[in-house]
Coordinates of C-alpha atoms and ligand atoms in Angstrom, one line a residue:
M1 CA -61.2 73.3 19.7
D2 CA -59.2 71.9 17.0
F3 CA -58.8 73.8 13.7
N4 CA -56.5 71.2 12.1
L5 CA -57.9 68.8 9.5
T6 CA -57.2 65.0 10.0
E7 CA -54.8 63.2 7.7
E8 CA -57.7 61.4 6.0
Q9 CA -59.5 64.8 5.6
L10 CA -56.3 66.2 3.9
M11 CA -56.1 63.2 1.8
I12 CA -59.7 63.6 0.5
Q13 CA -59.1 67.3 -0.1
Q14 CA -56.2 66.6 -2.2
A15 CA -58.0 63.9 -4.1
A16 CA -60.8 66.2 -4.9
R17 CA -58.5 69.0 -5.8
D18 CA -56.5 66.6 -8.3
F19 CA -59.6 65.4 -9.9
A20 CA -61.0 68.9 -10.2
Q21 CA -57.8 70.1 -12.0
T22 CA -57.4 67.2 -14.3
E23 CA -60.8 66.0 -15.0
L24 CA -63.1 69.1 -14.6
L25 CA -61.0 72.1 -15.4
P26 CA -60.6 70.9 -19.3
G27 CA -63.8 71.6 -20.9
V28 CA -65.6 73.5 -18.2
I29 CA -65.9 76.7 -20.4
E30 CA -67.4 74.5 -23.4
R31 CA -69.6 72.8 -21.0
D32 CA -71.0 76.1 -19.8
N33 CA -71.2 77.5 -23.4
E34 CA -73.1 74.4 -24.7
Q35 CA -75.1 73.6 -21.5
K36 CA -73.3 70.1 -21.6
F37 CA -73.9 68.0 -18.9
P38 CA -70.5 66.4 -17.5
Y39 CA -71.5 62.7 -18.1
E40 CA -68.1 61.3 -18.1
Q41 CA -66.7 63.5 -15.3
V42 CA -69.9 62.6 -13.1
K43 CA -69.3 58.8 -13.7
K44 CA -65.8 59.3 -12.5
M45 CA -66.9 61.0 -9.4
G46 CA -69.0 58.0 -8.7
E47 CA -66.0 55.7 -9.1
L48 CA -64.0 57.9 -6.8
G49 CA -66.7 57.8 -4.1
F50 CA -67.7 61.5 -4.4
L51 CA -71.3 60.8 -5.0
G52 CA -72.2 58.8 -1.8
M53 CA -69.5 60.3 0.3
M54 CA -71.1 60.1 3.7
V55 CA -73.0 56.8 3.0
D56 CA -72.1 53.8 5.1
P57 CA -69.9 51.4 3.0
K58 CA -72.4 48.6 3.6
Y59 CA -74.8 50.6 1.4
G60 CA -72.2 51.3 -1.3
G61 CA -71.0 54.7 0.3
A62 CA -67.5 55.9 1.2
G63 CA -68.3 56.3 4.7
M64 CA -66.6 59.8 5.4
D65 CA -67.8 62.5 7.6
S66 CA -69.5 65.7 6.6
V67 CA -66.4 67.8 7.0
S68 CA -64.6 65.7 4.3
Y69 CA -67.7 66.3 2.2
V70 CA -67.3 70.2 2.6
L71 CA -63.5 69.8 1.6
A72 CA -64.4 67.9 -1.5
M73 CA -67.3 70.1 -2.4
E74 CA -65.1 73.2 -2.1
E75 CA -62.4 71.8 -4.3
I76 CA -65.1 70.6 -6.9
A77 CA -67.2 73.8 -7.0
K78 CA -63.9 75.9 -7.1
V79 CA -63.5 74.6 -10.7
D80 CA -67.0 73.4 -11.8
A81 CA -70.0 74.5 -9.8
S82 CA -72.2 72.6 -12.1
A83 CA -70.5 69.4 -11.4
A84 CA -70.7 70.3 -7.8
V85 CA -74.6 70.7 -7.6
V86 CA -74.8 67.3 -9.3
M87 CA -72.7 66.0 -6.4
S88 CA -74.4 68.0 -3.7
V89 CA -77.9 66.9 -4.7
N90 CA -77.0 63.3 -4.8
N91 CA -75.1 63.2 -1.4
S92 CA -77.0 65.5 0.6
L93 CA -80.6 65.3 -0.5
V94 CA -81.0 61.9 -2.1
C95 CA -78.5 59.5 -0.4
A96 CA -78.6 61.3 2.9
G97 CA -82.5 61.3 3.0
L98 CA -82.5 57.5 2.0
E99 CA -80.0 56.5 4.4
K100 CA -81.7 58.1 7.3
Y101 CA -85.3 57.5 6.5
A102 CA -85.9 54.8 4.0
S103 CA -86.6 51.1 4.7
E104 CA -84.1 48.5 4.4
E105 CA -85.6 47.3 1.2
Q106 CA -85.5 50.9 -0.4
K107 CA -82.0 51.4 0.8
Q108 CA -80.9 48.0 -1.0
K109 CA -82.9 48.8 -4.1
Y110 CA -82.2 52.6 -4.3
L111 CA -79.5 53.8 -2.0
V112 CA -76.9 51.3 -3.0
P113 CA -76.7 52.2 -6.8
L114 CA -77.1 56.0 -6.1
A115 CA -74.2 55.7 -3.3
K116 CA -72.0 54.0 -5.6
G117 CA -72.7 56.7 -8.3
E118 CA -73.8 54.1 -10.7
V119 CA -77.0 56.3 -11.1
I120 CA -77.9 59.6 -9.8
G121 CA -81.0 61.0 -8.0
A122 CA -83.2 64.0 -7.9
F123 CA -85.0 65.7 -5.1
C124 CA -88.3 67.2 -6.4
L125 CA -90.1 69.6 -4.3
S126 CA -90.4 72.8 -6.0
E127 CA -93.4 73.5 -8.1
P128 CA -94.6 76.3 -10.4
E129 CA -96.5 77.7 -7.5
A130 CA -94.8 76.1 -4.4
G131 CA -91.1 77.2 -4.1
S132 CA -90.3 78.9 -0.8
D133 CA -93.8 78.0 0.4
A134 CA -93.1 74.4 0.5
T135 CA -96.3 73.4 2.3
S136 CA -98.5 74.7 -0.7
Q137 CA -97.8 71.3 -2.7
K138 CA -100.2 70.9 -5.8
T139 CA -99.1 67.7 -6.6
T140 CA -101.2 65.0 -5.3
A141 CA -100.8 61.4 -4.4
I142 CA -103.9 59.7 -4.1
D143 CA -104.1 56.4 -1.9
M144 CA -105.6 53.6 -4.1
G145 CA -104.9 50.8 -1.7
D146 CA -101.7 48.9 -3.0
H147 CA -100.4 52.2 -4.8
Y148 CA -100.6 55.9 -4.9
L149 CA -101.7 57.8 -8.2
L150 CA -99.2 60.6 -8.5
N151 CA -100.4 63.8 -10.4
G152 CA -98.7 67.2 -10.7
T153 CA -95.6 69.1 -11.9
K154 CA -92.3 69.8 -10.3
N155 CA -90.1 72.8 -11.6
W156 CA -86.4 73.6 -11.5
I157 CA -85.4 69.9 -10.5
T158 CA -81.7 69.6 -10.5
N159 CA -80.5 66.3 -12.4
G160 CA -84.0 66.5 -13.8
G161 CA -83.1 64.8 -17.0
N162 CA -80.2 62.4 -16.0
A163 CA -81.5 61.1 -12.8
Q164 CA -82.7 57.6 -12.7
Y165 CA -84.6 58.0 -9.3
Y166 CA -86.4 60.7 -8.0
I167 CA -87.7 61.5 -4.5
V168 CA -90.9 63.4 -5.0
I169 CA -92.8 65.1 -2.4
A170 CA -96.7 65.3 -2.9
Q171 CA -99.8 66.1 -1.1
T172 CA -101.8 62.9 0.2
D173 CA -104.3 64.7 2.3
V174 CA -105.0 68.4 1.7
E175 CA -107.0 68.8 4.9
K176 CA -104.0 67.8 7.1
K177 CA -101.8 70.6 5.5
H178 CA -98.1 69.6 6.1
K179 CA -98.9 66.4 8.1
G180 CA -100.8 65.5 4.7
I181 CA -97.6 65.5 2.7
N182 CA -95.6 62.3 1.8
A183 CA -92.3 61.6 0.1
F184 CA -92.0 58.9 -2.7
I185 CA -89.3 57.2 -4.7
V186 CA -90.3 57.4 -8.4
E187 CA -88.3 55.7 -11.2
K188 CA -87.5 57.3 -14.6
G189 CA -89.5 55.3 -17.3
W190 CA -92.6 54.7 -15.2
D191 CA -95.8 55.2 -17.2
G192 CA -97.1 58.6 -17.0
F193 CA -93.9 60.2 -15.8
V194 CA -92.4 62.8 -18.3
V195 CA -89.3 64.8 -18.2
G196 CA -90.1 68.3 -19.5
K197 CA -88.2 71.0 -20.9
K198 CA -84.6 71.7 -19.8
E199 CA -84.1 75.2 -18.5
D200 CA -81.9 77.7 -20.3
K201 CA -80.1 79.2 -17.2
L202 CA -77.9 82.1 -16.2
G203 CA -75.5 80.0 -14.5
I204 CA -74.5 76.3 -13.5
R205 CA -75.4 75.6 -17.2
G206 CA -73.5 72.3 -17.1
S207 CA -76.1 71.0 -14.8
D208 CA -79.4 70.0 -16.0
T209 CA -82.5 71.6 -14.5
H210 CA -85.9 70.4 -15.8
S211 CA -89.7 70.4 -15.1
L212 CA -91.1 67.1 -14.6
M213 CA -94.6 65.9 -15.1
F214 CA -96.7 63.2 -13.4
T215 CA -100.0 61.9 -15.0
D216 CA -101.6 59.3 -13.0
V217 CA -98.3 57.7 -12.2
K218 CA -98.6 54.5 -10.3
V219 CA -96.4 54.4 -7.2
P220 CA -96.2 51.2 -5.2
K221 CA -97.1 51.7 -1.4
E222 CA -93.5 50.4 -0.5
N223 CA -92.1 53.5 -2.3
R224 CA -93.3 55.9 0.2
I225 CA -90.6 57.0 2.5
G226 CA -91.5 56.7 6.2
E227 CA -94.8 56.9 8.1
D228 CA -97.9 58.2 6.5
G229 CA -97.5 62.2 6.8
F230 CA -93.9 62.2 7.2
G231 CA -93.1 64.0 3.8
F232 CA -92.8 67.5 5.0
N233 CA -90.7 66.9 7.9
F234 CA -88.5 64.6 5.7
A235 CA -88.0 67.4 3.2
M236 CA -87.1 69.8 5.8
A237 CA -84.8 67.5 7.6
V238 CA -83.1 66.7 4.3
L239 CA -82.9 70.3 3.2
N240 CA -81.1 71.2 6.5
G241 CA -78.1 69.0 5.5
G242 CA -78.5 70.0 1.9
R243 CA -77.8 73.7 2.9
I244 CA -74.3 72.7 4.1
G245 CA -73.8 71.0 0.4
I246 CA -74.8 74.4 -1.2
A247 CA -72.9 76.4 1.3
S248 CA -69.8 74.4 0.3
Q249 CA -70.6 75.0 -3.2
A250 CA -70.8 78.7 -2.7
L251 CA -67.5 78.6 -0.7
G252 CA -65.7 76.7 -3.6
I253 CA -67.2 79.2 -6.1
A254 CA -65.7 82.2 -3.9
S255 CA -62.4 80.8 -3.3
G256 CA -62.0 79.7 -7.0
A257 CA -62.6 83.3 -7.9
Y258 CA -60.3 84.6 -5.1
E259 CA -57.4 82.4 -6.2
L260 CA -57.7 83.4 -9.7
S261 CA -57.7 86.9 -8.7
L262 CA -54.8 86.8 -6.6
K263 CA -52.9 84.9 -9.3
Y264 CA -53.9 87.7 -11.9
A265 CA -53.2 90.6 -9.4
K266 CA -49.6 89.3 -8.9
E267 CA -48.9 88.9 -12.7
R268 CA -50.8 91.7 -14.1
K269 CA -48.9 95.1 -14.4
A270 CA -50.5 98.7 -14.3
F271 CA -49.0 101.8 -13.6
R272 CA -45.4 100.3 -13.5
T273 CA -46.0 97.6 -10.8
E274 CA -48.0 94.4 -10.4
I275 CA -51.6 95.4 -9.6
I276 CA -51.5 93.8 -6.3
N277 CA -49.2 96.6 -5.0
H278 CA -52.0 99.0 -5.5
Q279 CA -54.2 99.1 -2.2
A280 CA -57.3 99.3 -4.5
I281 CA -56.8 95.8 -5.5
A282 CA -55.1 94.7 -2.4
F283 CA -57.8 95.6 -0.2
K284 CA -60.3 93.9 -2.4
L285 CA -58.2 90.6 -2.1
A286 CA -57.8 91.1 1.7
D287 CA -61.7 91.5 2.0
M288 CA -62.2 88.5 0.0
H289 CA -59.7 86.4 2.0
V290 CA -61.4 87.3 5.2
N291 CA -65.0 86.7 4.1
I292 CA -63.9 83.2 2.4
T293 CA -62.3 82.2 5.8
A294 CA -65.4 83.1 7.8
A295 CA -67.7 81.4 5.3
R296 CA -65.3 78.2 5.4
M297 CA -65.6 78.2 9.2
L298 CA -69.3 78.4 9.2
C299 CA -69.4 75.7 6.8
Y300 CA -67.1 73.4 8.9
K301 CA -69.1 74.2 12.1
A302 CA -72.2 73.2 10.5
A303 CA -70.7 70.0 9.1
A304 CA -68.9 69.1 12.5
E305 CA -72.3 69.5 14.1
K306 CA -73.9 67.3 11.7
D307 CA -71.3 64.8 12.3
A308 CA -71.9 65.2 16.2
G309 CA -75.6 64.5 15.5
L310 CA -76.6 68.0 16.6
D311 CA -79.6 70.0 15.0
I312 CA -78.2 71.8 12.1
S313 CA -81.2 73.7 10.9
E314 CA -79.6 77.0 12.2
S315 CA -76.1 76.3 11.5
G316 CA -76.8 74.9 7.9
A317 CA -78.8 78.0 7.2
M318 CA -76.1 80.4 8.5
A319 CA -73.5 78.8 6.5
K320 CA -75.7 78.9 3.2
L321 CA -76.8 82.4 3.9
Y322 CA -73.2 83.5 4.6
A323 CA -71.3 81.7 2.0
S324 CA -73.7 82.3 -0.9
Q325 CA -73.5 86.1 -0.1
V326 CA -69.5 85.8 0.0
A327 CA -69.8 83.9 -3.4
M328 CA -71.8 86.7 -5.0
D329 CA -69.6 89.5 -3.6
T330 CA -66.3 87.9 -4.3
T331 CA -67.2 86.9 -7.9
I332 CA -68.2 90.4 -8.6
E333 CA -65.0 91.7 -7.3
A334 CA -63.1 89.2 -9.2
V335 CA -64.4 90.2 -12.4
Q336 CA -63.5 94.0 -11.4
I337 CA -60.0 92.9 -10.7
H338 CA -59.6 91.1 -13.8
G339 CA -60.9 94.2 -15.6
G340 CA -61.8 93.6 -19.4
Y341 CA -60.5 90.2 -19.0
G342 CA -62.8 89.5 -16.3
Y343 CA -65.7 89.9 -18.8
V344 CA -64.6 87.2 -21.3
K345 CA -65.1 83.6 -20.9
E346 CA -61.6 82.4 -21.0
Y347 CA -60.8 83.9 -17.7
H348 CA -63.3 81.8 -15.8
V349 CA -64.6 84.6 -13.3
E350 CA -67.5 85.7 -15.4
R351 CA -69.0 82.2 -15.3
M352 CA -68.2 82.0 -11.6
M353 CA -70.2 85.3 -11.2
R354 CA -73.1 83.7 -12.9
D355 CA -72.8 80.5 -11.0
A356 CA -72.8 82.2 -7.7
K357 CA -76.2 83.7 -7.9
I358 CA -78.0 80.4 -7.8
T359 CA -76.5 79.7 -4.4
Q360 CA -78.7 82.6 -3.0
I361 CA -81.8 80.9 -4.6
Y362 CA -81.9 77.2 -4.5
E363 CA -82.4 74.9 -1.5
G364 CA -84.1 77.9 0.2
T365 CA -83.5 81.5 -0.9
S366 CA -81.4 83.7 1.4
E367 CA -84.8 85.1 2.6
I368 CA -85.7 81.5 3.8
Q369 CA -82.6 81.0 5.4
K370 CA -83.0 84.3 7.6
I371 CA -86.7 82.6 8.6
V372 CA -85.0 79.4 9.8
I373 CA -82.3 81.4 11.7
S374 CA -84.6 84.0 13.1
R375 CA -87.1 81.2 14.3
S376 CA -84.1 79.3 15.8
I377 CA -82.9 82.3 17.8
A378 CA -86.4 83.2 18.9
K379 CA -86.8 79.9 20.6
K380 CA -83.7 80.3 22.7
Ligands
LIG401 N1 -85.9 71.7 10.1 C1 -86.6 70.7 10.7 N2 -87.9 70.9 10.7 C2 -88.5 72.0 10.2 C3 -87.8 72.9 9.6 C4 -86.4 72.8 9.6 N3 -85.4 73.8 9.2 N4 -88.5 74.0 9.2 C5 -89.9 73.5 9.5 N5 -89.8 72.4 10.1 C6 -90.8 71.6 10.4 C7 -91.5 72.3 11.7 O1 -90.9 71.8 12.9 C8 -92.8 71.7 11.6 O2 -93.1 70.3 11.9 P1 -94.2 69.9 13.1 O3 -95.5 70.3 12.8 O4 -93.9 68.4 13.0 O5 -93.8 70.6 14.4 C9 -93.4 71.6 10.1 O6 -91.9 71.4 9.5 C10 -93.9 73.0 9.4 O7 -93.3 74.1 9.9 P2 -93.6 75.4 9.6 O8 -95.1 75.7 10.2 O9 -92.5 76.3 10.3 O10 -93.5 75.5 8.0 P3 -93.7 76.9 7.2 O11 -94.9 76.7 6.2 O12 -93.8 78.0 8.1 O13 -92.2 76.7 6.4 C11 -90.0 77.0 5.8 C12 -91.2 76.7 6.8 C13 -88.7 77.1 6.5 C14 -90.3 78.5 5.2 C15 -90.2 75.9 4.6 O14 -91.3 76.0 4.0 C16 -88.8 76.0 3.7 O15 -87.7 75.6 4.2 N6 -89.2 76.4 2.5 C17 -88.1 76.4 1.5 C18 -87.9 75.2 0.7 C19 -86.9 75.1 0.0 O16 -85.7 74.9 0.5 N7 -87.1 74.8 -1.3 C20 -85.8 74.4 -2.2 C21 -86.3 73.4 -3.1 S1 -85.2 72.0 -3.1 C22 -84.1 72.4 -4.2 O17 -83.6 73.5 -4.4 C23 -83.3 71.2 -4.6 C24 -82.2 71.4 -5.9 O18 -82.7 70.9 -6.8 C25 -80.9 72.0 -5.8

């Protein structure tokens, strides 16, 4: 077992760190306050290859491994969790899903611009009445011969307003339950497709989360991904990888809050000494460091297993479950260490605490991760 990162992985980590410090840090508070999408920053992320990191260069990607992706995600999320989720959805849910399961024509048309970061994508599974219970899709796609007719509403869609291409999961045959679900590529601007209201969120306020409405949208037959009835298995497989992305986002939020807390504790004096010299603070920092290191190991393990072509349903869920809990615990303690300063925006940790919460909710709540893990261990 080799715990050392390769030269290439270290370079990617450094590049992401530099990008986060120079391009994301200035303006992150303003974007959070004003719910402003990081347009320019996302464009630059595309130019640097961060939006199609694991995609084969022949499809416009950077051709890197999943461990490099985790490293870059951590560095980006350390500074701006909103930019990180844009990156995670585009890489893990959209590009990865297309690269593995789309037809060659679909790849040329959709994956190439997405992997190059010329456009971004969205993954549309959740509905007003189907979040965790993903088989209960109410959105329908009726087979009309040469096209499907898509009707329904999707909720809480990351990149909902700014995406150009959307992977939409819909029921094509209710009798067949999850075997009657398909995934389609839908383009912004098609007749009957309306981007609905933008959500006013607790955290990740720089990212855009929308509901989407589809009314008699004609989706060409060739835009279905995979064989008829493959949509649910497609969504599950894609989400397994997506969970590594969100776990890394959570890891980044936690390590960002820890680094700020450590720095603050070394500078801030109380009772005639730097507060790091008080065990009440030092023990909090020790706990953070241990928990973050453990979360990082789970992320690396899941990513390494993905690169080795292994089943990552369990390891991805474990990484997400644990890292999101660590993000929540660490950011709460980071605010505590900062005292009154922690409660104001300028010191970043209150935003991190708000941002952390979503990592326990999207791409499967913590409870869903426990379902995935417990089913996996029961089979052993
Ligand atoms: N990996 C691969 N396949 C899986 C799987 C997994 N983790 N979980 C289930 N499947 C497969 C099963 O093998 C089965 O396939 P077959 O019939 O071919 O054998 C099929 O899916 C149905 O399985 P279940 O009967 O176990 O399905 P279920 O109804 O009990 O649900 C669940 C399983 C794990 C709870 C699933 O519904 C789930 O993961 N729900 C959460 C959905 C989710 O993560 N939503 C988040 C939305 S996306 C998002 O947040 C994006 C964003 O914008 C940030």
